[in-house]
PDB file of C-alpha atoms in Angstrom:
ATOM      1  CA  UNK A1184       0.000   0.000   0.000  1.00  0.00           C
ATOM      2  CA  UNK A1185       1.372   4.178  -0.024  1.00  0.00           C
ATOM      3  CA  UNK A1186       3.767   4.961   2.419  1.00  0.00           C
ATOM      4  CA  UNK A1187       1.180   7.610   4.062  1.00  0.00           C
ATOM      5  CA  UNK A1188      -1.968   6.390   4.843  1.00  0.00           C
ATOM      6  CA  UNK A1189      -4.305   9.011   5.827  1.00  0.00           C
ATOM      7  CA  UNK A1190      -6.552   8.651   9.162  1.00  0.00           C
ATOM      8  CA  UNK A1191     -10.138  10.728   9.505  1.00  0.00           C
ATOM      9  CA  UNK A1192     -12.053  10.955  12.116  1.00  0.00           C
ATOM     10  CA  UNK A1193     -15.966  10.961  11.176  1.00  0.00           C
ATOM     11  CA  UNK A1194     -18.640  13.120  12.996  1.00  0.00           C
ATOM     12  CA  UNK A1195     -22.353  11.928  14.282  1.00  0.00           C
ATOM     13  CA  UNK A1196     -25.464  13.593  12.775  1.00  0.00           C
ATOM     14  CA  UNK A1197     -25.885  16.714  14.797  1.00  0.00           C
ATOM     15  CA  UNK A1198     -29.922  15.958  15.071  1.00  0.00           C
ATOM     16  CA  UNK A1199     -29.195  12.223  16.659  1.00  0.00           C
ATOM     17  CA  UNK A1200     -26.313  12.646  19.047  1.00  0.00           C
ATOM     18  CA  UNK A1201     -24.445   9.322  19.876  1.00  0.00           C
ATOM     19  CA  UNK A1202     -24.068   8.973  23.902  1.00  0.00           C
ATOM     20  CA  UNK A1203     -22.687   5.299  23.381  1.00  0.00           C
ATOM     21  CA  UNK A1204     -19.888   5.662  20.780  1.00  0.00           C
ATOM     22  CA  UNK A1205     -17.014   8.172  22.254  1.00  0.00           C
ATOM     23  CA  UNK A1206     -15.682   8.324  18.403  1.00  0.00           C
ATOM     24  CA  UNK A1207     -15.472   6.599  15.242  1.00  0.00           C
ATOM     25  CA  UNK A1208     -11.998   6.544  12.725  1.00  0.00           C
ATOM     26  CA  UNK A1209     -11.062   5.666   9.301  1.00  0.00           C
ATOM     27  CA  UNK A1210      -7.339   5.148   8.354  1.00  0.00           C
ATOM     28  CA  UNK A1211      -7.209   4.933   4.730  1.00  0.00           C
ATOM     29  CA  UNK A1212      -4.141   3.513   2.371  1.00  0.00           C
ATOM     30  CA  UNK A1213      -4.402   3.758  -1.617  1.00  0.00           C
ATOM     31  CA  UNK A1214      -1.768   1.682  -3.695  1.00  0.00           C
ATOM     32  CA  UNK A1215      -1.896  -0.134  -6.686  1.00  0.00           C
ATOM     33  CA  UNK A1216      -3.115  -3.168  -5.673  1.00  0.00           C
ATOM     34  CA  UNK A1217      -6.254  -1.033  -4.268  1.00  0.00           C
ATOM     35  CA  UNK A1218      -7.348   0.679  -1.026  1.00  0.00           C
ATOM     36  CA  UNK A1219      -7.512  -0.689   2.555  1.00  0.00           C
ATOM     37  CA  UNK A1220     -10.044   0.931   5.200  1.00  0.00           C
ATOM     38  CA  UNK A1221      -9.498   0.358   8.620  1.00  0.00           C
ATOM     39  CA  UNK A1222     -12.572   1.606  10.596  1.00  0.00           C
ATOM     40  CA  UNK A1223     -12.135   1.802  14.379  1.00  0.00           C
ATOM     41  CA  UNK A1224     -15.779   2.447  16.545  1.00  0.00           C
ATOM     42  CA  UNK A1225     -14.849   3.513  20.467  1.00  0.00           C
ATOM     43  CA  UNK A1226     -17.005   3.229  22.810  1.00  0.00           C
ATOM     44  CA  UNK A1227     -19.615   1.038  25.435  1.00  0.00           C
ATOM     45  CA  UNK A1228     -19.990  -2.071  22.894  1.00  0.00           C
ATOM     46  CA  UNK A1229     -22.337  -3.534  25.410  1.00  0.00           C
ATOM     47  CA  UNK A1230     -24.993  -0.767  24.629  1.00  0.00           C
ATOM     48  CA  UNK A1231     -24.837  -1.710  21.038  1.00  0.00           C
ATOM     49  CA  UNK A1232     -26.041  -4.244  18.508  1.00  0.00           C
ATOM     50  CA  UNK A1233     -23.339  -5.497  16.075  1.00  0.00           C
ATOM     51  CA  UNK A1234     -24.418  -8.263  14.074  1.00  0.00           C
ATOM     52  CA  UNK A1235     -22.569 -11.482  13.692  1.00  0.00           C
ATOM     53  CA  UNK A1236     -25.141 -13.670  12.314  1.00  0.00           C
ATOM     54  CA  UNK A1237     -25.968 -13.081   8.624  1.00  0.00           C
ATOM     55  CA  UNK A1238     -28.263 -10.573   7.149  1.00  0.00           C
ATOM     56  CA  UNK A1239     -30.084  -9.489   3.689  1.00  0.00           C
ATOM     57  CA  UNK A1240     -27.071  -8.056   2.214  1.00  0.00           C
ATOM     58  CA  UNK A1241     -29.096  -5.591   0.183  1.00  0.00           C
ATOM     59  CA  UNK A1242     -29.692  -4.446   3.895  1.00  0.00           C
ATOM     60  CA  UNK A1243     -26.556  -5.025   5.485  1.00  0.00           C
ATOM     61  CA  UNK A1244     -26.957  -0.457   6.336  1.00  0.00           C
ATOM     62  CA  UNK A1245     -30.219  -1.037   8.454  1.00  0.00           C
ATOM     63  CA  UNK A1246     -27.719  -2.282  10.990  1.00  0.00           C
ATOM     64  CA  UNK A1247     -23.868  -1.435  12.587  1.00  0.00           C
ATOM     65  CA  UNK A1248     -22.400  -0.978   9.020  1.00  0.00           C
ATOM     66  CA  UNK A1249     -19.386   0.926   7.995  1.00  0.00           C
ATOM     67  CA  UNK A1250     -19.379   2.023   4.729  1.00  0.00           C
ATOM     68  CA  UNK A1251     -17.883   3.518   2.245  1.00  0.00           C
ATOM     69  CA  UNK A1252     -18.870   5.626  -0.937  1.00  0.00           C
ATOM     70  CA  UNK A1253     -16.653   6.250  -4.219  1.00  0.00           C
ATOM     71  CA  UNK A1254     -16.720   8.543  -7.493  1.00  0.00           C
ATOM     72  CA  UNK A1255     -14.594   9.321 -10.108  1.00  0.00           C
ATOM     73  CA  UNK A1256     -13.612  13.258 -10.518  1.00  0.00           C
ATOM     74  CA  UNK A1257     -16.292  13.856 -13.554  1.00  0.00           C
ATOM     75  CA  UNK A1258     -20.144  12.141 -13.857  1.00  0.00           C
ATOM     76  CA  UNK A1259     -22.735  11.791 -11.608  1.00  0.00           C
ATOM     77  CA  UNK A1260     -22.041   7.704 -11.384  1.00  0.00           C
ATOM     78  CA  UNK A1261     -20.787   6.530  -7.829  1.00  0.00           C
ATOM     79  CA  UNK A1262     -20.156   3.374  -6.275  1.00  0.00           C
ATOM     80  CA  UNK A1263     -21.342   2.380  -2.569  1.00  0.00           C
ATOM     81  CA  UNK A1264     -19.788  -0.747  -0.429  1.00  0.00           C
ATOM     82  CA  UNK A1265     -21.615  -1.840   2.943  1.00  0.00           C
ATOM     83  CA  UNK A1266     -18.928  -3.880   5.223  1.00  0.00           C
ATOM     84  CA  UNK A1267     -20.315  -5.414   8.610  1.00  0.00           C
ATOM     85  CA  UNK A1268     -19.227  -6.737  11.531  1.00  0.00           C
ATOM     86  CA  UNK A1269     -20.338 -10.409  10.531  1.00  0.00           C
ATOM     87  CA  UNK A1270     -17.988 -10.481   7.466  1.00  0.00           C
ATOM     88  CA  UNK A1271     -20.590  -9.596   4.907  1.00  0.00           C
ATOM     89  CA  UNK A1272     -20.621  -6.672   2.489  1.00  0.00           C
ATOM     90  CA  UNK A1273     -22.520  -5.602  -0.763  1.00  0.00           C
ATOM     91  CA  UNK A1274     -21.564  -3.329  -3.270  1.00  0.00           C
ATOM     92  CA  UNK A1275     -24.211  -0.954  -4.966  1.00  0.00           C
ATOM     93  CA  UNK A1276     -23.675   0.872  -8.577  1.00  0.00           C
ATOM     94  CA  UNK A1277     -25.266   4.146  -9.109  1.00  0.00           C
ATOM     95  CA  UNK A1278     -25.752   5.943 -12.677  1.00  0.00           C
ATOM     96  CA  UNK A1279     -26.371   8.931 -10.632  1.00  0.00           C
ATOM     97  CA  UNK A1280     -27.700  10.098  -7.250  1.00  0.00           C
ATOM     98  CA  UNK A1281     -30.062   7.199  -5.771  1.00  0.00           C
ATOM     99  CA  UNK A1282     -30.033   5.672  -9.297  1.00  0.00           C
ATOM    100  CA  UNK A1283     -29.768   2.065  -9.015  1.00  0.00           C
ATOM    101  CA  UNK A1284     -27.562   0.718 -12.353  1.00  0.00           C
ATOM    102  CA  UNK A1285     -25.757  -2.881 -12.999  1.00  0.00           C
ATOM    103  CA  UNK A1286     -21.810  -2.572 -12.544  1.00  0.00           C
ATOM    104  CA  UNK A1287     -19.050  -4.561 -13.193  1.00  0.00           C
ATOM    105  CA  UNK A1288     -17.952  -7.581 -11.362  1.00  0.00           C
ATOM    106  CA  UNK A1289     -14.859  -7.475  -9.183  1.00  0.00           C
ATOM    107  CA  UNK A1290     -12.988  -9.740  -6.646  1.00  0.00           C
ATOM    108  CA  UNK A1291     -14.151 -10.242  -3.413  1.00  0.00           C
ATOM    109  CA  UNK A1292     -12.909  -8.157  -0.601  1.00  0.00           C
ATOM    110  CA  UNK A1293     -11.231  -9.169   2.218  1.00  0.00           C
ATOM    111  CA  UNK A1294     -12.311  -8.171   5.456  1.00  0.00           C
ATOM    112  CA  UNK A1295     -10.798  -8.918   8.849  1.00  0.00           C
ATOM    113  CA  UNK A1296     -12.539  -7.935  12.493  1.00  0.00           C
ATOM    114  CA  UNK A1297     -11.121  -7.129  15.834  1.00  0.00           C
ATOM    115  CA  UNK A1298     -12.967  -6.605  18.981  1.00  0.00           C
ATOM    116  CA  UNK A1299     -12.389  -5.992  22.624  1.00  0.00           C
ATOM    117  CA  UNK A1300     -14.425  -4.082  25.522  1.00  0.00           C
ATOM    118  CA  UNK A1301     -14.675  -0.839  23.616  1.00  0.00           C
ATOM    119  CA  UNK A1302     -12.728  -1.445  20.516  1.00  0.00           C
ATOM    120  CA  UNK A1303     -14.781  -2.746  17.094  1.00  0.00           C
ATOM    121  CA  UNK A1304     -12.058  -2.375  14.218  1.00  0.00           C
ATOM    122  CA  UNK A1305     -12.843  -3.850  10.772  1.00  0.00           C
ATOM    123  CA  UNK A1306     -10.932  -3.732   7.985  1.00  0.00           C
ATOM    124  CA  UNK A1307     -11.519  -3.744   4.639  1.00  0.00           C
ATOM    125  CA  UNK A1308      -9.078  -4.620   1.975  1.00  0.00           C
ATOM    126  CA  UNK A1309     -10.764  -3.439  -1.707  1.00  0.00           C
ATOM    127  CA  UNK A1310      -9.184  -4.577  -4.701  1.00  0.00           C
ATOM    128  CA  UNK A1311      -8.094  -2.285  -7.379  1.00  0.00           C
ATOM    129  CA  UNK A1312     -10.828  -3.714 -10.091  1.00  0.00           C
ATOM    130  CA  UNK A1313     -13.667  -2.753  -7.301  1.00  0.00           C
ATOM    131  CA  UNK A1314     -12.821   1.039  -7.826  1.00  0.00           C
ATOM    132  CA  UNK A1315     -13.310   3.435 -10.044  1.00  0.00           C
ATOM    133  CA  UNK A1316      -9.991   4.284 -11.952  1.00  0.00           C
ATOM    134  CA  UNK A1317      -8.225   7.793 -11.680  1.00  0.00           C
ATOM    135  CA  UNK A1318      -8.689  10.016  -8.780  1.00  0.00           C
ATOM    136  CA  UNK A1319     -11.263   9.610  -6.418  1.00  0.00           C
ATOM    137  CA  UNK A1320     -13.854  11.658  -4.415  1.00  0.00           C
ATOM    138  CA  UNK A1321     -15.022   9.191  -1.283  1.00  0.00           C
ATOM    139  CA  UNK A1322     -17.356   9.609   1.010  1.00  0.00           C
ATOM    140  CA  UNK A1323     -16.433   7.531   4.589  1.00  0.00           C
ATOM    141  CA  UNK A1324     -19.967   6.645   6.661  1.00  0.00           C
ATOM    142  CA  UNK A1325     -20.837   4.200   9.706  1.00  0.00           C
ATOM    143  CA  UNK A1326     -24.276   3.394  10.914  1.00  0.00           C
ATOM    144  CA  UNK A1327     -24.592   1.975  14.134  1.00  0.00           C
ATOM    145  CA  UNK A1328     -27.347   0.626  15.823  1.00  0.00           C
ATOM    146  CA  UNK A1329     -28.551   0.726  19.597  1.00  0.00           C
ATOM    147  CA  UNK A1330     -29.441  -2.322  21.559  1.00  0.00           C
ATOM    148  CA  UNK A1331     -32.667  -0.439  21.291  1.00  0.00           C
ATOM    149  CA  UNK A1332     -32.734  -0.863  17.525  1.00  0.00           C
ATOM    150  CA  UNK A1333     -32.450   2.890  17.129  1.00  0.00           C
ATOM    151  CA  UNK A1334     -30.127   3.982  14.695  1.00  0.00           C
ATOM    152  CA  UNK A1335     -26.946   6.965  14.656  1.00  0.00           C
ATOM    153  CA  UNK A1336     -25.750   8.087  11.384  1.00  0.00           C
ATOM    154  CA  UNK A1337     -21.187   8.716  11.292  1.00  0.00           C
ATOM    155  CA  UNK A1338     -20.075  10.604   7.960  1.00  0.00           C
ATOM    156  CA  UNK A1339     -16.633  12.413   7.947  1.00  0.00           C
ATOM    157  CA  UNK A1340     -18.829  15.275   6.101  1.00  0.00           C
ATOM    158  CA  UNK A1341     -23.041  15.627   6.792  1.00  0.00           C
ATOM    159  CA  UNK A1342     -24.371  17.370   4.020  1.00  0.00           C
ATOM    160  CA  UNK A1343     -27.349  19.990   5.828  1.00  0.00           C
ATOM    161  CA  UNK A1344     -30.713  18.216   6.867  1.00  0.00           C
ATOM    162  CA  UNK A1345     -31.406  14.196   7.317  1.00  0.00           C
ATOM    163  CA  UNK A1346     -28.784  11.787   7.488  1.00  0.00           C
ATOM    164  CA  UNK A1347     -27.739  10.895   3.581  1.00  0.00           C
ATOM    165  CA  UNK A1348     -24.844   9.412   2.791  1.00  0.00           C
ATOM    166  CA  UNK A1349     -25.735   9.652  -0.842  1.00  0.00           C
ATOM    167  CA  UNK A1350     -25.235  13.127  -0.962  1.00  0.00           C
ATOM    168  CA  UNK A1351     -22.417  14.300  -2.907  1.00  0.00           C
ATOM    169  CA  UNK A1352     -21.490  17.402  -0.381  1.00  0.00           C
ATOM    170  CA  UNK A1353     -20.583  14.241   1.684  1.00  0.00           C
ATOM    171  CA  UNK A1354     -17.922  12.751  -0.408  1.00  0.00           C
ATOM    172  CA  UNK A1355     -15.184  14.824   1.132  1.00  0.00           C
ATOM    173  CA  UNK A1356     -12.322  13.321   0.611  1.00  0.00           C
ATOM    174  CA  UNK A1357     -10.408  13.096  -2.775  1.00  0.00           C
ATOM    175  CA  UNK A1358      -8.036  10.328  -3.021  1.00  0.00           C
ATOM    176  CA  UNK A1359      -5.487  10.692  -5.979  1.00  0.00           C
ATOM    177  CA  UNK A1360      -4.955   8.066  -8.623  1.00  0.00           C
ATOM    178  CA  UNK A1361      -2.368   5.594  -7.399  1.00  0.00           C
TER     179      UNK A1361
END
């Protein structure tokens, strides 16, 4: 991978403040053979629901999910991946915002977990042929869910109103071509 990954820290929707997660990371490192994303969620992992049996993966964000959301420097086509906890993920292709289209294939990812106390960290190893080629705009998310089944919404940039990841004023971070 580069020699200088880059690590974010991502912010919870102002309008559904998290009292369970003390913070939520993203170290990301871009090389040729693609991009690893290591998420790290801090906090009282007792007072949340991460999922280790499997779920739809068409719904894998109605639960703790980190995600991550990628366009190329021109068009309105973006591509969104859902890892979680459990070792599933899904990608989604969109012609343009919301805009369900078919995409390519690509090689699986690989995805590794680590968990303690008050420590989740997943990682996310995306191959090259998952991405878009040429510079990048990415947009870094995590949902996380409550033992109460309520939900809190982690973006490294909330575009104003609801929670929506989709947006593109939350893609705010541009990753160069590698």
């Amino acid at each position: 991978m580069s020699a200088d990954p880059i690590r974010l820290c991502l912010a919870c929707h102002p309008d559904v403040p998290d009292e369970r997660v003390t913070g939520i990371s993203v170290t990301v490192d871009r090389g040729c053979a693609g991009l690893l994303l290591t998420y790290r969620l801090e906090g009282e992992l007792a007072a949340l629901r991460i999922p280790d049996a499997p779920l739809d993966r068409e719904r894998l964000w109605a639960h703790t999910c980190f995600e991550a959301f990628f366009a190329g420097e021109a068009g309105a086509a973006y591509r969104e991946f859902n890892f979680s906890p459990n070792g599933q993920w899904m990608r989604f292709d969109f012609s343009a915002y919301r805009q369900r289209a078919d995409g390519p294939g690509g090689s699986e990812p690989a995805i590794g977990l680590r968990r303690d106390k008050h420590v989740l960290e997943l990682t996310a190893r995306l191959p090259a042929d998952q991405l878009p080629s040429g510079a990048l705009r990415a947009g870094l998310t995590a949902v996380v869910e409550h033992a109460d089944g309520s939900l809190r919404y982690w973006a490294l940039r909330h575009p104003p109103g609801k929670p929506d990841f989709h947006h593109r004023d939350g893609f705010a971070l541009t990753l160069a071509a590698s």
